[in-house]
């Protein structure tokens, strides 16, 4: 379980404040907000890349506020996927396990297993630049899931995909979440992600968490007006389905 | 028939002259090279070969050590300059480039002022028995001083080109900062570092002005070339110059290969 209390983060003139946010184990929280609202800052602070001015972050009752990223047991899938370009897909997926002291044979067996589950077992010997956008996204996901993190952070993971690949990716991540039960915090500007993926939605507006609740309830709040067109599109897709 | 545009004719003529101007001296050097004098200088006349071989050894050993020193001290500095934001960073970046802009003799005098027997660090170096005047160490320091900026600047560009998100992801997966540096940052910046080392080595090999001031002895090939020019004339200098030119061309070819592989 992740608990954030009285968190204040400053980056230049921008300030992020989170008075209280609790994410129970196994939840899929979608952090929704427009560009520059503070979604990535929130994720980076949870991951330990950004130091807060004050407040605390606890994971399973342990205060990790001042712990370095490598000691938090959190994995991140950034928007760019950040695949290590000099390594093969297999080495990318194995990386987290290897740095945690897992033997090469065990790490590779685990990587192959997760690659098979994500449908990328045929590209294990390739370099990231040889992959399509969808494949890169799945490799980044496999690399993060391979270490079985306490919390998985996803920063706009579907933004760089075309609509069809995005639809596939949403389904894949949703199925993986149901199957593996990991805790996920997913930052996005797309309401569709919130509707199709989330257990709950946290809406971030100008550095403040303005709403926390279900996506269905969010649709009836004033903040949802910004997503009217997208909501109509979702409704159309659901209707067609 | 289409007529060539006048500016293109002028540009082509200027380009041809530029290529000729750059190529001619090098071609002349190899054309005027006399293998018999080369053999005399490096192989069978002990009066010459003892001095020439020693100078060659000094040149390559000292330049190699200068590059190693630049790598040990310069790579960490390049990383910090590429990755960290701190007050005075701009000043340090400017200071790093100063040896490039100094006249070579001034660089030599600056090295003497810092590390010489009457220099700033003399209270530390003298009791330790460290002298740079007319010593091998002096040559290494002079070479390192003039070639360090190239190593640092090139490595800095390499480190700056590594996406910081890669390092962040590696850390989130459990890697310590040193592990991230060794497994992600360094391998991705290694070609720039290699290019920096090659350019830095070429610069160290070519240095003569600062070495003349700091340590005339033991003689490097460049110093010996100047000495023999006044003593024996051009043919003997060519015998010394050709091996240096060949090494420089080999280094240049290596650099091109490194850059080409970086782009593949």
mmCIF file of N, CA and C in Angstrom, chain B residues 136-216:
data_model
loop_
_atom_site.group_PDB
_atom_site.id
_atom_site.type_symbol
_atom_site.label_atom_id
_atom_site.label_comp_id
_atom_site.label_asym_id
_atom_site.label_seq_id
_atom_site.Cartn_x
_atom_site.Cartn_y
_atom_site.Cartn_z
ATOM 1 N N UNK B 136 61.061 13.365 -17.739
ATOM 2 C CA UNK B 136 59.980 12.693 -18.472
ATOM 3 C C UNK B 136 58.619 13.147 -17.938
ATOM 4 N N UNK B 137 58.538 13.307 -16.597
ATOM 5 C CA UNK B 137 57.282 13.759 -15.973
ATOM 6 C C UNK B 137 56.862 15.128 -16.525
ATOM 7 N N UNK B 138 57.847 16.001 -16.723
ATOM 8 C CA UNK B 138 57.560 17.325 -17.267
ATOM 9 C C UNK B 138 56.925 17.241 -18.641
ATOM 10 N N UNK B 139 57.443 16.321 -19.469
ATOM 11 C CA UNK B 139 56.867 16.149 -20.818
ATOM 12 C C UNK B 139 55.421 15.662 -20.712
ATOM 13 N N UNK B 140 55.205 14.679 -19.818
ATOM 14 C CA UNK B 140 53.844 14.135 -19.650
ATOM 15 C C UNK B 140 52.890 15.251 -19.216
ATOM 16 N N UNK B 141 53.320 16.064 -18.234
ATOM 17 C CA UNK B 141 52.451 17.138 -17.729
ATOM 18 C C UNK B 141 52.156 18.174 -18.815
ATOM 19 N N UNK B 142 53.199 18.539 -19.567
ATOM 20 C CA UNK B 142 53.002 19.534 -20.638
ATOM 21 C C UNK B 142 52.025 18.997 -21.682
ATOM 22 N N UNK B 143 52.213 17.734 -22.064
ATOM 23 C CA UNK B 143 51.316 17.115 -23.059
ATOM 24 C C UNK B 143 49.889 17.022 -22.509
ATOM 25 N N UNK B 144 49.772 16.598 -21.242
ATOM 26 C CA UNK B 144 48.440 16.438 -20.636
ATOM 27 C C UNK B 144 47.732 17.784 -20.547
ATOM 28 N N UNK B 145 48.473 18.817 -20.184
ATOM 29 C CA UNK B 145 47.871 20.144 -20.015
ATOM 30 C C UNK B 145 47.269 20.653 -21.322
ATOM 31 N N UNK B 146 47.994 20.507 -22.422
ATOM 32 C CA UNK B 146 47.483 21.057 -23.692
ATOM 33 C C UNK B 146 46.420 20.169 -24.341
ATOM 34 N N UNK B 147 46.403 18.875 -23.978
ATOM 35 C CA UNK B 147 45.459 17.971 -24.653
ATOM 36 C C UNK B 147 44.223 17.650 -23.815
ATOM 37 N N UNK B 148 44.238 17.992 -22.525
ATOM 38 C CA UNK B 148 43.105 17.654 -21.640
ATOM 39 C C UNK B 148 41.774 18.238 -22.114
ATOM 40 N N UNK B 149 41.734 19.510 -22.574
ATOM 41 C CA UNK B 149 40.427 20.064 -22.970
ATOM 42 C C UNK B 149 39.719 19.240 -24.040
ATOM 43 N N UNK B 150 40.491 18.685 -24.976
ATOM 44 C CA UNK B 150 39.874 17.914 -26.063
ATOM 45 C C UNK B 150 39.205 16.667 -25.492
ATOM 46 N N UNK B 151 39.929 15.995 -24.585
ATOM 47 C CA UNK B 151 39.376 14.785 -23.949
ATOM 48 C C UNK B 151 38.096 15.124 -23.176
ATOM 49 N N UNK B 152 38.175 16.181 -22.369
ATOM 50 C CA UNK B 152 37.041 16.535 -21.497
ATOM 51 C C UNK B 152 35.837 16.972 -22.332
ATOM 52 N N UNK B 153 36.077 17.838 -23.304
ATOM 53 C CA UNK B 153 34.955 18.358 -24.104
ATOM 54 C C UNK B 153 34.266 17.246 -24.897
ATOM 55 N N UNK B 154 35.065 16.353 -25.487
ATOM 56 C CA UNK B 154 34.467 15.289 -26.304
ATOM 57 C C UNK B 154 33.703 14.304 -25.429
ATOM 58 N N UNK B 155 34.294 13.949 -24.278
ATOM 59 C CA UNK B 155 33.597 13.018 -23.366
ATOM 60 C C UNK B 155 32.310 13.660 -22.840
ATOM 61 N N UNK B 156 32.389 14.971 -22.582
ATOM 62 C CA UNK B 156 31.201 15.681 -22.071
ATOM 63 C C UNK B 156 30.047 15.602 -23.077
ATOM 64 N N UNK B 157 30.370 15.793 -24.345
ATOM 65 C CA UNK B 157 29.328 15.685 -25.386
ATOM 66 C C UNK B 157 28.732 14.273 -25.390
ATOM 67 N N UNK B 158 29.597 13.278 -25.212
ATOM 68 C CA UNK B 158 29.134 11.890 -25.169
ATOM 69 C C UNK B 158 28.192 11.645 -24.000
ATOM 70 N N UNK B 159 28.573 12.109 -22.818
ATOM 71 C CA UNK B 159 27.717 11.911 -21.632
ATOM 72 C C UNK B 159 26.396 12.675 -21.781
ATOM 73 N N UNK B 160 26.494 13.887 -22.335
ATOM 74 C CA UNK B 160 25.284 14.707 -22.478
ATOM 75 C C UNK B 160 24.290 14.071 -23.454
ATOM 76 N N UNK B 161 24.821 13.261 -24.383
ATOM 77 C CA UNK B 161 23.923 12.650 -25.376
ATOM 78 C C UNK B 161 23.188 11.425 -24.822
ATOM 79 N N UNK B 162 23.579 10.966 -23.636
ATOM 80 C CA UNK B 162 22.876 9.810 -23.035
ATOM 81 C C UNK B 162 21.610 10.324 -22.348
ATOM 82 N N UNK B 163 20.473 9.784 -22.749
ATOM 83 C CA UNK B 163 19.183 10.210 -22.208
ATOM 84 C C UNK B 163 19.125 9.943 -20.695
ATOM 85 N N UNK B 164 18.941 10.993 -19.876
ATOM 86 C CA UNK B 164 18.898 10.778 -18.412
ATOM 87 C C UNK B 164 17.788 9.817 -17.979
ATOM 88 N N UNK B 165 16.751 9.681 -18.818
ATOM 89 C CA UNK B 165 15.664 8.756 -18.464
ATOM 90 C C UNK B 165 16.153 7.306 -18.417
ATOM 91 N N UNK B 166 17.161 6.987 -19.246
ATOM 92 C CA UNK B 166 17.715 5.632 -19.218
ATOM 93 C C UNK B 166 18.330 5.361 -17.853
ATOM 94 N N UNK B 167 19.038 6.364 -17.338
ATOM 95 C CA UNK B 167 19.678 6.212 -16.023
ATOM 96 C C UNK B 167 18.619 6.125 -14.926
ATOM 97 N N UNK B 168 17.565 6.925 -15.063
ATOM 98 C CA UNK B 168 16.496 6.904 -14.061
ATOM 99 C C UNK B 168 15.826 5.533 -14.017
ATOM 100 N N UNK B 169 15.524 4.992 -15.200
ATOM 101 C CA UNK B 169 14.866 3.686 -15.257
ATOM 102 C C UNK B 169 15.778 2.615 -14.651
ATOM 103 N N UNK B 170 17.072 2.682 -14.989
ATOM 104 C CA UNK B 170 18.016 1.698 -14.451
ATOM 105 C C UNK B 170 18.041 1.756 -12.919
ATOM 106 N N UNK B 171 18.009 2.943 -12.381
ATOM 107 C CA UNK B 171 18.005 3.070 -10.916
ATOM 108 C C UNK B 171 16.709 2.527 -10.331
ATOM 109 N N UNK B 172 15.589 2.821 -10.994
ATOM 110 C CA UNK B 172 14.319 2.314 -10.457
ATOM 111 C C UNK B 172 14.286 0.781 -10.492
ATOM 112 N N UNK B 173 15.064 0.182 -11.396
ATOM 113 C CA UNK B 173 15.098 -1.286 -11.463
ATOM 114 C C UNK B 173 16.023 -1.884 -10.410
ATOM 115 N N UNK B 174 16.700 -1.004 -9.663
ATOM 116 C CA UNK B 174 17.508 -1.496 -8.542
ATOM 117 C C UNK B 174 19.000 -1.261 -8.667
ATOM 118 N N UNK B 175 19.453 -0.579 -9.739
ATOM 119 C CA UNK B 175 20.894 -0.380 -9.920
ATOM 120 C C UNK B 175 21.381 0.834 -9.119
ATOM 121 N N UNK B 176 22.533 0.676 -8.489
ATOM 122 C CA UNK B 176 23.133 1.795 -7.755
ATOM 123 C C UNK B 176 23.686 2.807 -8.759
ATOM 124 N N UNK B 177 23.977 4.051 -8.320
ATOM 125 C CA UNK B 177 24.511 5.031 -9.272
ATOM 126 C C UNK B 177 25.785 4.554 -9.977
ATOM 127 N N UNK B 178 26.673 3.866 -9.241
ATOM 128 C CA UNK B 178 27.912 3.398 -9.878
ATOM 129 C C UNK B 178 27.605 2.292 -10.901
ATOM 130 N N UNK B 179 26.640 1.448 -10.573
ATOM 131 C CA UNK B 179 26.244 0.379 -11.508
ATOM 132 C C UNK B 179 25.608 0.981 -12.760
ATOM 133 N N UNK B 180 24.812 2.017 -12.564
ATOM 134 C CA UNK B 180 24.181 2.696 -13.705
ATOM 135 C C UNK B 180 25.266 3.300 -14.602
ATOM 136 N N UNK B 181 26.262 3.918 -13.965
ATOM 137 C CA UNK B 181 27.343 4.535 -14.736
ATOM 138 C C UNK B 181 28.078 3.465 -15.560
ATOM 139 N N UNK B 182 28.387 2.337 -14.898
ATOM 140 C CA UNK B 182 29.172 1.296 -15.572
ATOM 141 C C UNK B 182 28.374 0.553 -16.637
ATOM 142 N N UNK B 183 27.070 0.359 -16.409
ATOM 143 C CA UNK B 183 26.311 -0.496 -17.329
ATOM 144 C C UNK B 183 25.504 0.286 -18.365
ATOM 145 N N UNK B 184 25.201 1.537 -18.083
ATOM 146 C CA UNK B 184 24.365 2.313 -19.017
ATOM 147 C C UNK B 184 25.136 3.510 -19.589
ATOM 148 N N UNK B 185 25.550 4.421 -18.705
ATOM 149 C CA UNK B 185 26.117 5.693 -19.167
ATOM 150 C C UNK B 185 27.432 5.495 -19.931
ATOM 151 N N UNK B 186 28.354 4.761 -19.301
ATOM 152 C CA UNK B 186 29.675 4.591 -19.920
ATOM 153 C C UNK B 186 29.600 3.851 -21.266
ATOM 154 N N UNK B 187 28.896 2.719 -21.351
ATOM 155 C CA UNK B 187 28.830 2.053 -22.665
ATOM 156 C C UNK B 187 28.215 2.935 -23.762
ATOM 157 N N UNK B 188 27.247 3.771 -23.383
ATOM 158 C CA UNK B 188 26.602 4.622 -24.397
ATOM 159 C C UNK B 188 27.472 5.821 -24.775
ATOM 160 N N UNK B 189 28.377 6.204 -23.877
ATOM 161 C CA UNK B 189 29.233 7.367 -24.166
ATOM 162 C C UNK B 189 30.630 6.944 -24.616
ATOM 163 N N UNK B 190 30.867 5.614 -24.676
ATOM 164 C CA UNK B 190 32.248 5.130 -24.858
ATOM 165 C C UNK B 190 32.851 5.576 -26.196
ATOM 166 N N UNK B 191 32.029 5.689 -27.235
ATOM 167 C CA UNK B 191 32.588 6.072 -28.544
ATOM 168 C C UNK B 191 33.057 7.518 -28.517
ATOM 169 N N UNK B 192 32.315 8.363 -27.841
ATOM 170 C CA UNK B 192 32.759 9.754 -27.712
ATOM 171 C C UNK B 192 34.031 9.822 -26.885
ATOM 172 N N UNK B 193 34.080 9.005 -25.833
ATOM 173 C CA UNK B 193 35.281 8.993 -24.992
ATOM 174 C C UNK B 193 36.474 8.498 -25.802
ATOM 175 N N UNK B 194 36.240 7.445 -26.603
ATOM 176 C CA UNK B 194 37.330 6.919 -27.441
ATOM 177 C C UNK B 194 37.788 7.978 -28.443
ATOM 178 N N UNK B 195 36.819 8.673 -29.050
ATOM 179 C CA UNK B 195 37.173 9.737 -30.011
ATOM 180 C C UNK B 195 37.967 10.831 -29.293
ATOM 181 N N UNK B 196 37.544 11.166 -28.078
ATOM 182 C CA UNK B 196 38.246 12.182 -27.283
ATOM 183 C C UNK B 196 39.669 11.744 -26.974
ATOM 184 N N UNK B 197 39.825 10.457 -26.646
ATOM 185 C CA UNK B 197 41.166 9.941 -26.313
ATOM 186 C C UNK B 197 42.070 9.987 -27.540
ATOM 187 N N UNK B 198 41.524 9.633 -28.706
ATOM 188 C CA UNK B 198 42.335 9.631 -29.936
ATOM 189 C C UNK B 198 42.751 11.066 -30.295
ATOM 190 N N UNK B 199 41.780 11.971 -30.249
ATOM 191 C CA UNK B 199 42.099 13.377 -30.577
ATOM 192 C C UNK B 199 43.090 13.952 -29.572
ATOM 193 N N UNK B 200 42.883 13.589 -28.313
ATOM 194 C CA UNK B 200 43.761 14.078 -27.250
ATOM 195 C C UNK B 200 45.178 13.524 -27.447
ATOM 196 N N UNK B 201 45.260 12.271 -27.856
ATOM 197 C CA UNK B 201 46.568 11.662 -28.103
ATOM 198 C C UNK B 201 47.264 12.353 -29.282
ATOM 199 N N UNK B 202 46.487 12.596 -30.339
ATOM 200 C CA UNK B 202 47.060 13.285 -31.501
ATOM 201 C C UNK B 202 47.586 14.671 -31.104
ATOM 202 N N UNK B 203 46.826 15.337 -30.254
ATOM 203 C CA UNK B 203 47.243 16.680 -29.805
ATOM 204 C C UNK B 203 48.520 16.588 -28.952
ATOM 205 N N UNK B 204 48.577 15.587 -28.064
ATOM 206 C CA UNK B 204 49.753 15.405 -27.208
ATOM 207 C C UNK B 204 50.984 15.081 -28.048
ATOM 208 N N UNK B 205 50.791 14.214 -29.070
ATOM 209 C CA UNK B 205 51.908 13.839 -29.955
ATOM 210 C C UNK B 205 52.480 15.044 -30.680
ATOM 211 N N UNK B 206 51.607 15.975 -31.034
ATOM 212 C CA UNK B 206 52.047 17.106 -31.855
ATOM 213 C C UNK B 206 52.636 18.244 -31.025
ATOM 214 N N UNK B 207 52.546 18.161 -29.702
ATOM 215 C CA UNK B 207 52.986 19.279 -28.879
ATOM 216 C C UNK B 207 54.504 19.450 -28.920
ATOM 217 N N UNK B 208 54.932 20.681 -29.056
ATOM 218 C CA UNK B 208 56.383 20.956 -29.004
ATOM 219 C C UNK B 208 56.686 22.220 -28.210
ATOM 220 N N UNK B 209 55.857 23.254 -28.371
ATOM 221 C CA UNK B 209 56.150 24.550 -27.727
ATOM 222 C C UNK B 209 56.236 24.444 -26.211
ATOM 223 N N UNK B 210 55.231 23.849 -25.608
ATOM 224 C CA UNK B 210 55.217 23.740 -24.143
ATOM 225 C C UNK B 210 56.340 22.833 -23.657
ATOM 226 N N UNK B 211 56.636 21.786 -24.453
ATOM 227 C CA UNK B 211 57.691 20.841 -24.052
ATOM 228 C C UNK B 211 59.061 21.518 -24.104
ATOM 229 N N UNK B 212 59.268 22.365 -25.108
ATOM 230 C CA UNK B 212 60.544 23.089 -25.204
ATOM 231 C C UNK B 212 60.797 23.920 -23.953
ATOM 232 N N UNK B 213 59.719 24.495 -23.394
ATOM 233 C CA UNK B 213 59.858 25.329 -22.200
ATOM 234 C C UNK B 213 60.070 24.472 -20.953
ATOM 235 N N UNK B 214 59.280 23.411 -20.826
ATOM 236 C CA UNK B 214 59.287 22.617 -19.578
ATOM 237 C C UNK B 214 60.439 21.618 -19.558
ATOM 238 N N UNK B 215 60.588 20.860 -20.620
ATOM 239 C CA UNK B 215 61.565 19.769 -20.586
ATOM 240 C C UNK B 215 62.141 19.539 -21.978
ATOM 241 N N UNK B 216 63.225 20.212 -22.257
ATOM 242 C CA UNK B 216 63.893 20.002 -23.551
ATOM 243 C C UNK B 216 64.408 18.568 -23.614
#
